[in-house]
């Protein structure tokens, strides 16, 4: 009904406005009614009342809208509070708060940042409504932009035109992002916890807009909820971490308890084996099984005297062990550190296996060492078990050493009584000899050996273990190694000793073997003769050989008081011209002359013995005579023959020089 055409009734106008209110008509409809009433002629008596009635309806419409907005805000706050109680996932909860804030304030975009104290900046964690990808990765400095204002005041801040607002210092990077997004209006609210700003909640629009106090209040409430969620999440994470640490500590305590129990059982097992008198090999096997690796037991010279491997353990480092190999220096240093610290230490690593070593101490000296090979190192309590096991092995080695010392005393007493001028009771000697598999009623053989290294006492022990001949008596007597065996076994003993010497000594030894003796009463004189011969052999510089007593008999008597310089002077004065000639020209005059004397000064026999033509032999003899002068005189010939025999003993074993053309 056009109100300008006739004066409307007040009841009809009121009914129309009430209908608009009931239909929740938009504000534009109320504005149209007000414009129609204001257009009535001014002379109408009821115009002012009608206009006022329309304005009252518009005010009521506005208040209803405010109530609705407050209601939506309260519902949003309630929903947010319910989310705090029902959601545990922090990113999901923050995303819900951001989405709700954007919808409630009817903004184009919304994002939430968390303050990184170390970097001194706010970093976006969730965003909603953004177009540019950079928006979700924004960072804001704590002293720039709206973030700087909110950080310093701890109050919300609103701007209808961010890019042209000069109330704060702009961040050029943020300005570029906001231009890409088309941001104009912006509101930021602080996330405060215990008076500290821990983050910021922003809503933005792509047109100029001024938010009401109610909108800002709702945004601040949602920001508070976000702060509570972040703090709860942090508290929950701390509690979970503490719970995990508690669980780890409990698991570690249980593991430690199991390790202690295993260590106790291992100690009881080793003690039981020791009490039963089990062998070194059985102890090694038990230790290897307990520690799940390979075990080597070494003597004081680092030679293996015991070994074992745990069932199922695959490793080759123990089998490849060599006391003189590439890891010998590292092992020696590790054992030195072990003796000083009293603990085991890692010596080296080979082929993916770790070698842990510990020195075995007994009495006042070192008995040897124990090596453990594993693919990985052990925990401390297992290392302690290994170190305790080395003590058990030390007891066994000390017991073996004492038993060995007792046997050594027996063999030493037997050998000393056998070579001593005062031999003692024959019946006692026969009884002692029987224990070493010797029959004093049968011919015996005596061998003396000197060694540059190691000491004779240690060498005797190594020789007894290495040869393991039940019918051989071996020990150190007066600084030399003494070997006594049945005469018919002499060759076997010398072969076995030669094999042992090549492995253990190289050429660092020399010796003399006796002729067979039929009675123990001959032993003292035989021993004295061999000592004289051994001294001459040493002066001659012979190495890596054991010579027959018969070769040295004459020279031992003639030169036992001579030192090396005296022997060299005798040889030089007697046959020096010939030996020097051979050395310079590669001839064999000295060897030919010796063969000539040994074959009764017969040139034909000499040539046959040397496998040369008789004319060649005569030419060599003539050359020797030219160098030595007339040697056919009896005294002169004997002197030269003796010198040549000494020379032969001194150079035996060397490769012969090539014959001159």
XYZ file of C-alpha atoms in Angstrom:
661
model
C 0.000 0.000 0.000
C 1.622 3.263 -1.058
C 1.788 5.347 2.057
C 2.168 8.610 0.151
C -1.191 8.295 -1.595
C -3.329 8.536 1.501
C -2.872 8.890 5.187
C -2.266 5.439 6.474
C -3.670 4.147 9.673
C -1.254 3.764 12.537
C -2.540 0.265 13.203
C -1.739 -0.846 9.655
C 1.801 0.630 9.841
C 2.410 -1.079 13.188
C 1.128 -4.382 11.853
C 3.398 -4.115 8.806
C 6.501 -3.376 10.912
C 5.624 -6.184 13.314
C 5.312 -8.543 10.355
C 8.798 -7.580 9.175
C 10.185 -8.231 12.636
C 8.449 -11.579 12.819
C 9.815 -12.583 9.419
C 13.359 -11.518 10.461
C 13.388 -9.289 7.387
C 16.677 -7.750 6.365
C 17.566 -4.227 7.477
C 17.006 -2.925 3.927
C 13.254 -3.631 4.240
C 13.014 -1.541 7.411
C 15.004 1.253 5.745
C 12.530 1.239 2.825
C 9.570 1.579 5.238
C 11.274 4.456 7.044
C 11.966 6.250 3.748
C 8.306 5.929 2.711
C 7.082 7.440 5.979
C 9.580 10.277 5.853
C 8.313 11.054 2.318
C 4.745 11.785 3.572
C 3.630 15.413 3.461
C 4.710 17.395 6.453
C 1.173 18.535 7.155
C -0.056 15.144 8.184
C -0.711 15.195 11.899
C 0.526 11.656 12.503
C 3.702 11.715 10.355
C 6.108 12.201 13.201
C 4.541 9.365 15.186
C 4.711 7.019 12.240
C 8.374 7.881 11.545
C 9.251 7.309 15.175
C 7.418 3.978 15.105
C 9.520 2.878 12.067
C 12.731 3.986 13.770
C 11.764 2.018 16.892
C 11.178 -1.053 14.711
C 14.619 -0.591 13.104
C 16.230 -0.257 16.551
C 14.474 -3.375 17.712
C 15.682 -5.159 14.548
C 19.256 -4.061 15.266
C 19.061 -5.221 18.892
C 17.708 -8.584 17.784
C 20.613 -8.886 15.333
C 23.055 -8.064 18.134
C 21.443 -10.690 20.329
C 21.765 -13.215 17.523
C 25.414 -12.331 17.033
C 26.059 -12.621 20.750
C 24.268 -15.933 20.733
C 26.392 -17.185 17.832
C 29.495 -15.968 19.660
C 28.475 -17.754 22.849
C 27.733 -20.918 20.907
C 31.145 -20.653 19.210
C 32.819 -20.186 22.575
C 30.910 -23.160 23.996
C 31.854 -25.305 20.983
C 35.476 -24.239 21.374
C 35.399 -25.131 25.078
C 33.912 -28.516 24.228
C 36.717 -29.048 21.709
C 39.249 -28.315 24.457
C 37.708 -31.071 26.560
C 37.187 -33.623 23.796
C 40.101 -33.235 21.351
C 43.641 -34.263 22.175
C 45.253 -33.635 18.803
C 46.687 -30.095 18.958
C 46.865 -29.351 15.184
C 43.282 -30.537 14.747
C 42.089 -28.405 17.692
C 43.885 -25.272 16.491
C 42.472 -25.783 12.998
C 38.951 -25.969 14.490
C 39.485 -22.697 16.408
C 40.778 -20.897 13.299
C 37.905 -22.138 11.135
C 35.342 -21.150 13.821
C 36.847 -17.654 14.204
C 36.754 -17.069 10.461
C 33.125 -18.247 10.173
C 31.945 -16.339 13.236
C 33.473 -13.027 12.180
C 32.592 -13.683 8.508
C 36.226 -12.909 7.570
C 38.002 -13.870 4.380
C 40.939 -15.582 6.077
C 42.221 -16.469 9.496
C 45.523 -17.840 10.810
C 47.213 -18.675 14.098
C 50.910 -18.230 14.933
C 53.061 -19.575 17.785
C 56.041 -17.681 19.173
C 59.490 -19.253 18.716
C 61.615 -17.774 21.493
C 64.914 -19.011 20.036
C 64.242 -17.434 16.613
C 62.471 -14.386 18.089
C 59.550 -14.629 15.651
C 55.973 -15.847 15.244
C 55.430 -18.789 12.889
C 52.098 -19.742 11.279
C 50.938 -23.210 12.352
C 47.383 -23.275 10.906
C 45.542 -21.081 8.377
C 42.090 -21.037 6.771
C 40.893 -19.209 3.665
C 44.343 -18.372 2.291
C 44.904 -18.235 -1.455
C 48.697 -17.848 -1.733
C 50.876 -20.724 -0.530
C 53.235 -18.302 1.229
C 50.482 -17.289 3.626
C 50.592 -20.656 5.412
C 54.370 -20.315 5.869
C 54.476 -16.718 7.144
C 56.796 -15.611 9.930
C 56.462 -12.306 11.770
C 59.233 -10.599 13.714
C 58.350 -9.827 17.299
C 59.009 -6.087 16.840
C 57.439 -5.557 13.400
C 53.864 -5.207 12.117
C 50.745 -5.917 14.139
C 52.627 -8.742 15.868
C 55.017 -6.193 17.382
C 52.126 -4.070 18.677
C 50.256 -7.000 20.228
C 53.496 -8.448 21.675
C 54.371 -5.199 23.411
C 50.845 -4.237 24.640
C 49.427 -7.774 25.223
C 46.115 -6.321 23.879
C 44.221 -6.958 20.645
C 44.888 -4.629 17.743
C 42.677 -3.793 14.747
C 43.367 -1.876 11.546
C 40.876 -1.280 8.700
C 43.687 -0.755 6.143
C 46.840 -2.645 7.086
C 49.046 -1.729 4.147
C 48.507 2.026 4.662
C 48.457 2.073 8.472
C 51.495 3.972 9.854
C 50.952 3.189 13.539
C 53.523 0.391 13.440
C 56.718 -0.553 11.636
C 55.983 -2.605 8.552
C 57.720 -5.845 7.617
C 58.432 -5.728 3.828
C 58.106 -9.508 3.479
C 54.717 -9.581 5.185
C 53.539 -6.621 3.133
C 54.344 -8.543 -0.068
C 52.371 -11.566 1.146
C 49.388 -9.403 2.142
C 49.414 -7.740 -1.288
C 49.311 -11.186 -2.904
C 46.366 -12.121 -0.676
C 44.650 -8.753 -1.146
C 44.459 -8.194 2.640
C 43.064 -4.836 3.740
C 41.501 -5.050 7.219
C 43.232 -7.022 9.963
C 42.562 -7.879 13.619
C 45.068 -9.638 15.876
C 44.463 -11.042 19.355
C 47.185 -12.362 21.697
C 47.425 -15.926 23.016
C 48.468 -15.273 26.620
C 49.580 -17.829 29.163
C 50.983 -16.844 32.558
C 51.379 -13.243 31.349
C 53.447 -14.302 28.334
C 52.355 -13.942 24.721
C 52.818 -17.425 23.268
C 51.066 -16.771 19.951
C 48.693 -14.623 17.916
C 45.252 -15.213 16.317
C 44.481 -13.111 13.210
C 41.397 -12.537 11.033
C 41.646 -10.498 7.849
C 39.376 -9.229 5.086
C 40.063 -8.221 1.525
C 38.129 -4.936 1.957
C 38.247 -2.111 4.466
C 36.341 -3.118 7.577
C 35.990 -2.017 11.175
C 35.205 -4.810 13.608
C 32.875 -4.292 16.556
C 33.991 -4.676 20.138
C 31.903 -7.860 20.302
C 33.835 -9.359 17.374
C 37.145 -8.485 18.980
C 35.952 -9.900 22.296
C 34.959 -13.184 20.689
C 38.321 -13.342 18.880
C 40.140 -12.770 22.177
C 38.113 -15.545 23.820
C 38.994 -17.967 21.035
C 42.645 -16.868 21.321
C 42.494 -17.697 25.029
C 41.109 -21.126 24.199
C 43.975 -21.620 21.744
C 46.487 -20.642 24.448
C 44.917 -23.162 26.827
C 45.043 -25.842 24.120
C 48.709 -25.157 23.391
C 49.623 -25.214 27.068
C 47.584 -28.378 27.644
C 49.293 -30.008 24.685
C 52.692 -29.006 26.061
C 51.751 -30.309 29.512
C 50.468 -33.514 27.950
C 53.670 -33.888 25.907
C 55.758 -33.288 29.030
C 53.705 -35.835 30.948
C 53.997 -38.342 28.139
C 57.753 -37.740 27.912
C 58.045 -38.180 31.661
C 56.002 -41.362 31.421
C 58.235 -42.618 28.612
C 61.318 -41.799 30.665
C 59.771 -43.627 33.594
C 59.078 -46.593 31.339
C 62.611 -46.471 29.980
C 64.039 -46.239 33.476
C 61.898 -49.177 34.546
C 62.991 -51.193 31.501
C 66.612 -50.274 32.163
C 66.223 -51.275 35.797
C 64.714 -54.596 34.764
C 67.507 -55.122 32.224
C 70.077 -54.253 34.880
C 68.446 -56.696 37.278
C 68.588 -59.417 34.620
C 72.223 -58.565 33.931
C 73.030 -58.773 37.623
C 71.246 -62.110 37.864
C 73.118 -63.369 34.786
C 76.391 -62.155 36.293
C 75.654 -63.943 39.560
C 74.788 -67.146 37.720
C 77.919 -66.811 35.564
C 80.071 -66.323 38.655
C 78.475 -69.338 40.351
C 78.984 -71.442 37.239
C 82.642 -70.494 36.852
C 83.244 -71.012 40.560
C 81.615 -74.428 40.343
C 83.804 -75.391 37.360
C 86.867 -74.180 39.209
C 85.920 -76.119 42.336
C 85.476 -79.305 40.287
C 88.951 -78.848 38.849
C 87.817 -78.522 35.252
C 90.467 -78.015 32.588
C 91.414 -74.734 30.992
C 89.640 -75.754 27.782
C 86.355 -76.434 29.592
C 86.575 -73.089 31.382
C 87.208 -71.322 28.078
C 84.181 -73.028 26.545
C 81.964 -71.945 29.447
C 83.179 -68.330 29.214
C 82.731 -68.229 25.443
C 79.160 -69.505 25.829
C 78.365 -66.996 28.582
C 79.684 -64.038 26.590
C 78.638 -65.292 23.137
C 81.989 -64.874 21.426
C 85.403 -66.439 20.821
C 87.932 -66.804 23.649
C 91.715 -67.067 23.424
C 93.983 -67.601 26.427
C 97.601 -66.517 25.912
C 100.757 -67.228 27.862
C 103.207 -64.495 28.837
C 104.772 -64.611 25.358
C 101.328 -64.114 23.745
C 101.159 -67.677 22.392
C 97.748 -69.375 22.446
C 97.380 -71.999 25.183
C 93.576 -72.227 25.230
C 90.673 -71.386 22.936
C 86.906 -71.807 22.623
C 83.985 -70.557 20.504
C 80.364 -70.108 21.585
C 77.905 -72.386 19.742
C 76.546 -70.584 16.701
C 79.055 -67.735 16.845
C 80.436 -66.866 13.396
C 83.776 -65.103 13.443
C 87.276 -65.573 12.067
C 89.359 -63.024 13.969
C 90.310 -65.501 16.720
C 91.503 -68.073 14.175
C 93.526 -65.365 12.404
C 95.298 -64.311 15.617
C 99.081 -64.138 15.253
C 101.323 -62.883 18.088
C 103.691 -61.449 15.487
C 100.955 -60.218 13.130
C 99.822 -56.682 12.292
C 97.902 -56.260 15.564
C 100.752 -57.388 17.830
C 101.711 -53.830 18.774
C 98.131 -52.802 19.504
C 97.623 -55.893 21.673
C 100.829 -55.275 23.609
C 99.752 -51.682 24.330
C 96.246 -52.789 25.351
C 97.651 -55.367 27.787
C 100.013 -52.757 29.190
C 97.039 -50.440 29.797
C 95.104 -53.373 31.282
C 97.869 -54.156 33.773
C 98.045 -50.521 34.810
C 94.271 -50.009 35.175
C 93.304 -53.496 36.339
C 90.484 -53.526 33.771
C 89.938 -54.941 30.301
C 90.306 -52.727 27.252
C 89.580 -52.906 23.534
C 92.808 -53.857 21.754
C 91.810 -53.696 18.078
C 89.089 -54.418 15.521
C 89.499 -56.932 12.688
C 87.008 -58.089 10.050
C 84.063 -56.578 11.906
C 85.038 -58.148 15.256
C 86.190 -56.311 18.372
C 89.043 -57.798 20.395
C 88.739 -57.009 24.111
C 91.823 -57.963 26.136
C 92.745 -58.255 29.789
C 96.046 -59.199 31.375
C 96.015 -62.177 33.744
C 98.033 -61.449 36.878
C 99.153 -64.119 39.324
C 101.489 -63.763 42.245
C 104.028 -61.080 41.420
C 103.993 -61.470 37.649
C 101.960 -61.717 34.489
C 100.658 -65.200 33.735
C 99.246 -64.316 30.323
C 96.133 -62.722 28.870
C 92.544 -63.451 27.846
C 91.122 -62.167 24.552
C 87.403 -61.975 23.759
C 86.254 -61.540 20.144
C 82.698 -60.286 19.472
C 80.894 -58.471 16.676
C 79.852 -55.714 19.091
C 81.024 -54.548 22.489
C 79.212 -55.514 25.691
C 77.393 -53.612 28.407
C 79.347 -52.751 31.501
C 78.067 -55.598 33.648
C 78.972 -58.151 30.954
C 82.420 -56.584 30.771
C 82.672 -57.133 34.528
C 81.754 -60.790 33.995
C 84.555 -61.092 31.424
C 87.005 -59.510 33.840
C 85.938 -61.826 36.672
C 86.329 -64.797 34.339
C 89.913 -63.730 33.707
C 90.509 -64.036 37.451
C 89.202 -67.602 37.352
C 91.504 -68.358 34.414
C 94.335 -66.755 36.389
C 93.734 -69.214 39.217
C 93.877 -72.109 36.744
C 97.044 -70.771 35.109
C 98.639 -70.185 38.494
C 97.729 -73.738 39.510
C 99.153 -75.047 36.244
C 102.253 -72.955 36.744
C 102.756 -74.396 40.205
C 102.211 -77.919 38.932
C 104.568 -77.174 36.066
C 107.063 -75.730 38.521
C 106.819 -78.930 40.554
C 107.417 -81.045 37.445
C 110.176 -78.686 36.409
C 111.839 -79.107 39.783
C 111.737 -82.855 39.310
C 113.211 -82.762 35.822
C 115.678 -80.060 36.843
C 116.870 -82.060 39.821
C 117.133 -85.154 37.641
C 119.161 -83.407 34.924
C 121.409 -81.605 37.384
C 122.142 -84.818 39.247
C 122.793 -86.580 35.920
C 125.412 -84.072 34.684
C 126.897 -83.273 38.087
C 130.180 -84.926 39.075
C 128.410 -85.989 42.282
C 125.526 -87.909 40.782
C 124.058 -89.231 43.978
C 122.288 -92.531 44.614
C 121.955 -94.594 41.349
C 118.637 -96.114 42.476
C 117.163 -92.636 42.986
C 118.426 -91.579 39.558
C 116.824 -94.638 37.930
C 113.530 -93.920 39.682
C 113.557 -90.307 38.473
C 114.520 -91.367 34.937
C 111.584 -93.801 34.800
C 109.185 -90.902 35.408
C 110.481 -89.237 32.236
C 110.396 -92.361 30.103
C 114.162 -92.875 30.208
C 115.999 -96.152 30.786
C 119.433 -95.479 32.262
C 120.536 -98.994 31.392
C 120.366 -98.143 27.684
C 122.537 -95.663 25.723
C 121.577 -92.014 26.147
C 122.149 -88.863 24.154
C 122.797 -85.377 25.543
C 122.132 -82.123 23.640
C 122.999 -78.585 24.766
C 121.409 -75.538 23.122
C 122.041 -71.821 23.578
C 119.441 -69.268 22.480
C 119.669 -65.517 21.971
C 116.013 -65.251 22.957
C 113.971 -66.101 24.917
C 115.466 -67.077 28.228
C 116.377 -70.780 28.528
C 113.873 -71.381 31.351
C 110.963 -70.057 29.312
C 112.272 -71.848 26.226
C 112.318 -75.120 28.163
C 108.663 -74.696 29.118
C 107.679 -73.829 25.554
C 109.677 -76.791 24.281
C 107.991 -79.228 26.674
C 104.572 -77.970 25.552
C 105.528 -77.814 21.890
C 107.255 -81.179 21.517
C 105.188 -83.185 23.995
C 107.620 -86.133 23.795
C 107.099 -88.444 26.786
C 110.596 -89.924 26.536
C 112.478 -86.604 26.570
C 113.816 -84.744 29.626
C 114.224 -80.995 28.967
C 115.170 -78.128 31.255
C 117.543 -75.247 31.806
C 120.830 -76.053 33.525
C 123.454 -73.389 34.162
C 122.000 -71.022 31.545
C 121.712 -73.510 28.667
C 118.952 -75.800 27.450
C 119.649 -79.470 28.252
C 117.900 -82.306 26.386
C 118.377 -85.974 27.368
C 116.804 -88.844 25.436
C 117.460 -92.439 24.434
C 120.268 -92.612 21.869
C 118.070 -94.292 19.259
C 115.591 -91.390 19.462
C 118.183 -88.648 18.916
C 117.350 -88.122 15.262
C 113.605 -87.773 16.030
C 114.340 -85.290 18.809
C 116.583 -83.197 16.554
C 113.933 -83.164 13.812
C 111.223 -82.118 16.270
C 113.472 -79.475 17.775
C 114.353 -78.183 14.296
C 110.649 -77.747 13.449
C 110.044 -75.996 16.761
C 113.099 -73.754 16.337
C 112.075 -72.643 12.847
C 108.679 -71.553 14.199
C 109.795 -69.998 17.459
C 113.459 -69.023 17.146
C 114.384 -68.595 13.519
C 118.199 -68.807 13.545
C 118.645 -67.383 17.038
C 120.125 -70.602 18.511
C 123.119 -72.982 18.306
C 123.823 -76.331 19.887
C 125.908 -79.462 20.205
C 124.637 -83.074 20.334
C 126.705 -85.784 21.998
C 127.703 -89.206 20.849
C 125.805 -92.041 22.576
C 126.907 -92.840 26.126
C 126.337 -96.251 27.645
C 126.378 -95.329 31.309
C 125.078 -92.373 33.341
C 128.556 -92.240 34.905
C 129.847 -90.814 31.606
C 127.395 -87.917 31.677
C 129.356 -85.395 33.810
C 132.451 -85.602 31.595
C 130.255 -85.536 28.495
C 128.424 -82.471 29.760
C 131.733 -80.657 30.411
C 132.966 -81.527 26.912
C 129.745 -80.269 25.301
C 129.953 -77.026 27.260
C 133.459 -76.464 25.866
C 132.250 -77.295 22.361
C 129.239 -74.998 22.730
C 131.522 -72.146 23.720
C 133.664 -72.675 20.599
C 130.538 -72.891 18.416
C 129.398 -69.566 19.848
C 132.766 -67.975 19.146
C 132.599 -69.194 15.602
C 129.317 -67.287 15.185
C 127.341 -70.347 14.150
C 123.525 -69.824 14.116
C 120.524 -72.040 13.475
C 122.449 -75.368 13.758
C 123.118 -78.205 16.149
C 126.498 -79.795 15.379
C 127.747 -83.235 16.329
C 130.140 -83.533 19.240
C 132.582 -85.479 17.089
C 132.973 -82.472 14.809
C 133.926 -80.272 17.740
C 135.950 -82.610 19.975
C 139.433 -81.531 18.926
C 138.578 -77.859 18.557
C 136.885 -77.712 21.940
C 140.138 -78.765 23.599
C 142.344 -76.551 21.446
C 140.259 -73.384 21.495
C 138.150 -73.448 24.631
C 140.152 -70.569 26.093
C 140.049 -68.507 22.894
C 137.527 -65.758 22.333
C 136.031 -64.910 18.968
C 138.807 -62.464 18.160
C 141.460 -65.104 18.873
C 139.730 -67.652 16.634
C 139.388 -65.102 13.861
C 143.073 -64.254 14.175
C 144.036 -67.951 13.986
C 141.861 -68.521 10.906
C 143.122 -65.377 9.198
C 146.766 -66.265 9.840
C 146.324 -69.871 8.704
C 143.897 -69.879 5.769
C 142.905 -66.210 5.465
C 144.520 -65.805 2.069
C 142.457 -68.657 0.597
C 139.108 -67.684 2.145
C 139.595 -64.048 1.119
C 140.440 -65.161 -2.426
C 137.262 -67.291 -2.543
C 135.140 -64.417 -1.225
C 136.442 -61.981 -3.830
C 136.338 -64.294 -6.871
C 133.570 -66.772 -6.011
C 135.965 -69.775 -6.132
C 136.032 -72.860 -3.870
C 139.715 -73.248 -3.056
C 139.102 -73.638 0.703
C 136.438 -76.341 0.227
C 138.649 -78.202 -2.254
C 141.659 -78.053 0.074
C 139.568 -79.357 2.994
C 138.265 -82.251 0.905
C 141.863 -82.977 -0.126
C 142.967 -83.285 3.530
C 139.853 -85.289 4.472
C 140.583 -87.791 1.674
C 144.151 -88.573 2.618
C 145.668 -85.922 0.317
C 144.587 -87.896 -2.764
C 143.669 -85.657 -5.710
C 141.720 -88.335 -7.578
C 139.566 -89.240 -4.582
C 139.063 -85.553 -3.855
C 137.882 -84.863 -7.400
C 135.423 -87.760 -7.211
C 134.054 -86.525 -3.878
C 133.570 -83.035 -5.299
C 132.232 -84.301 -8.646
C 134.852 -82.363 -10.581
C 137.621 -83.377 -12.998
C 140.903 -84.369 -11.420
C 142.714 -81.681 -13.404
C 140.342 -79.073 -11.968
C 141.110 -80.352 -8.486
C 144.859 -80.142 -9.130
C 144.500 -76.585 -10.503
C 142.659 -75.536 -7.358
C 145.226 -77.157 -5.107
C 147.999 -75.386 -7.005
C 146.224 -72.062 -6.600
C 145.814 -72.732 -2.858
C 149.514 -73.606 -2.530
C 150.435 -70.392 -4.304
C 148.401 -68.457 -1.732
C 149.410 -70.381 1.414
C 152.921 -71.478 0.573
C 154.180 -75.001 1.082
C 151.627 -76.775 3.249
C 152.901 -80.326 2.730
C 155.005 -80.252 5.901
C 153.275 -82.390 8.581
C 152.904 -79.686 11.226
C 151.887 -77.095 8.681
C 149.355 -79.468 7.065
C 147.757 -80.292 10.474
C 147.428 -76.622 11.319
C 145.772 -75.815 7.991
C 143.483 -78.871 8.265
C 142.318 -77.788 11.737
C 141.712 -74.253 10.512
C 139.716 -75.525 7.527
C 137.577 -77.727 9.775
C 136.837 -74.749 12.034
C 136.070 -72.646 8.965
C 133.696 -75.331 7.677
C 131.802 -75.430 11.006
C 131.503 -71.646 11.009
C 130.152 -71.356 7.458
C 128.056 -74.547 7.294
C 124.524 -73.984 6.155
C 125.445 -71.098 3.879
C 124.828 -71.547 0.156
C 128.014 -72.488 -1.695
C 129.701 -69.843 -3.765
C 129.510 -70.289 -7.549
C 132.479 -72.039 -9.049
C 134.875 -69.862 -11.027
C 135.142 -70.461 -14.672
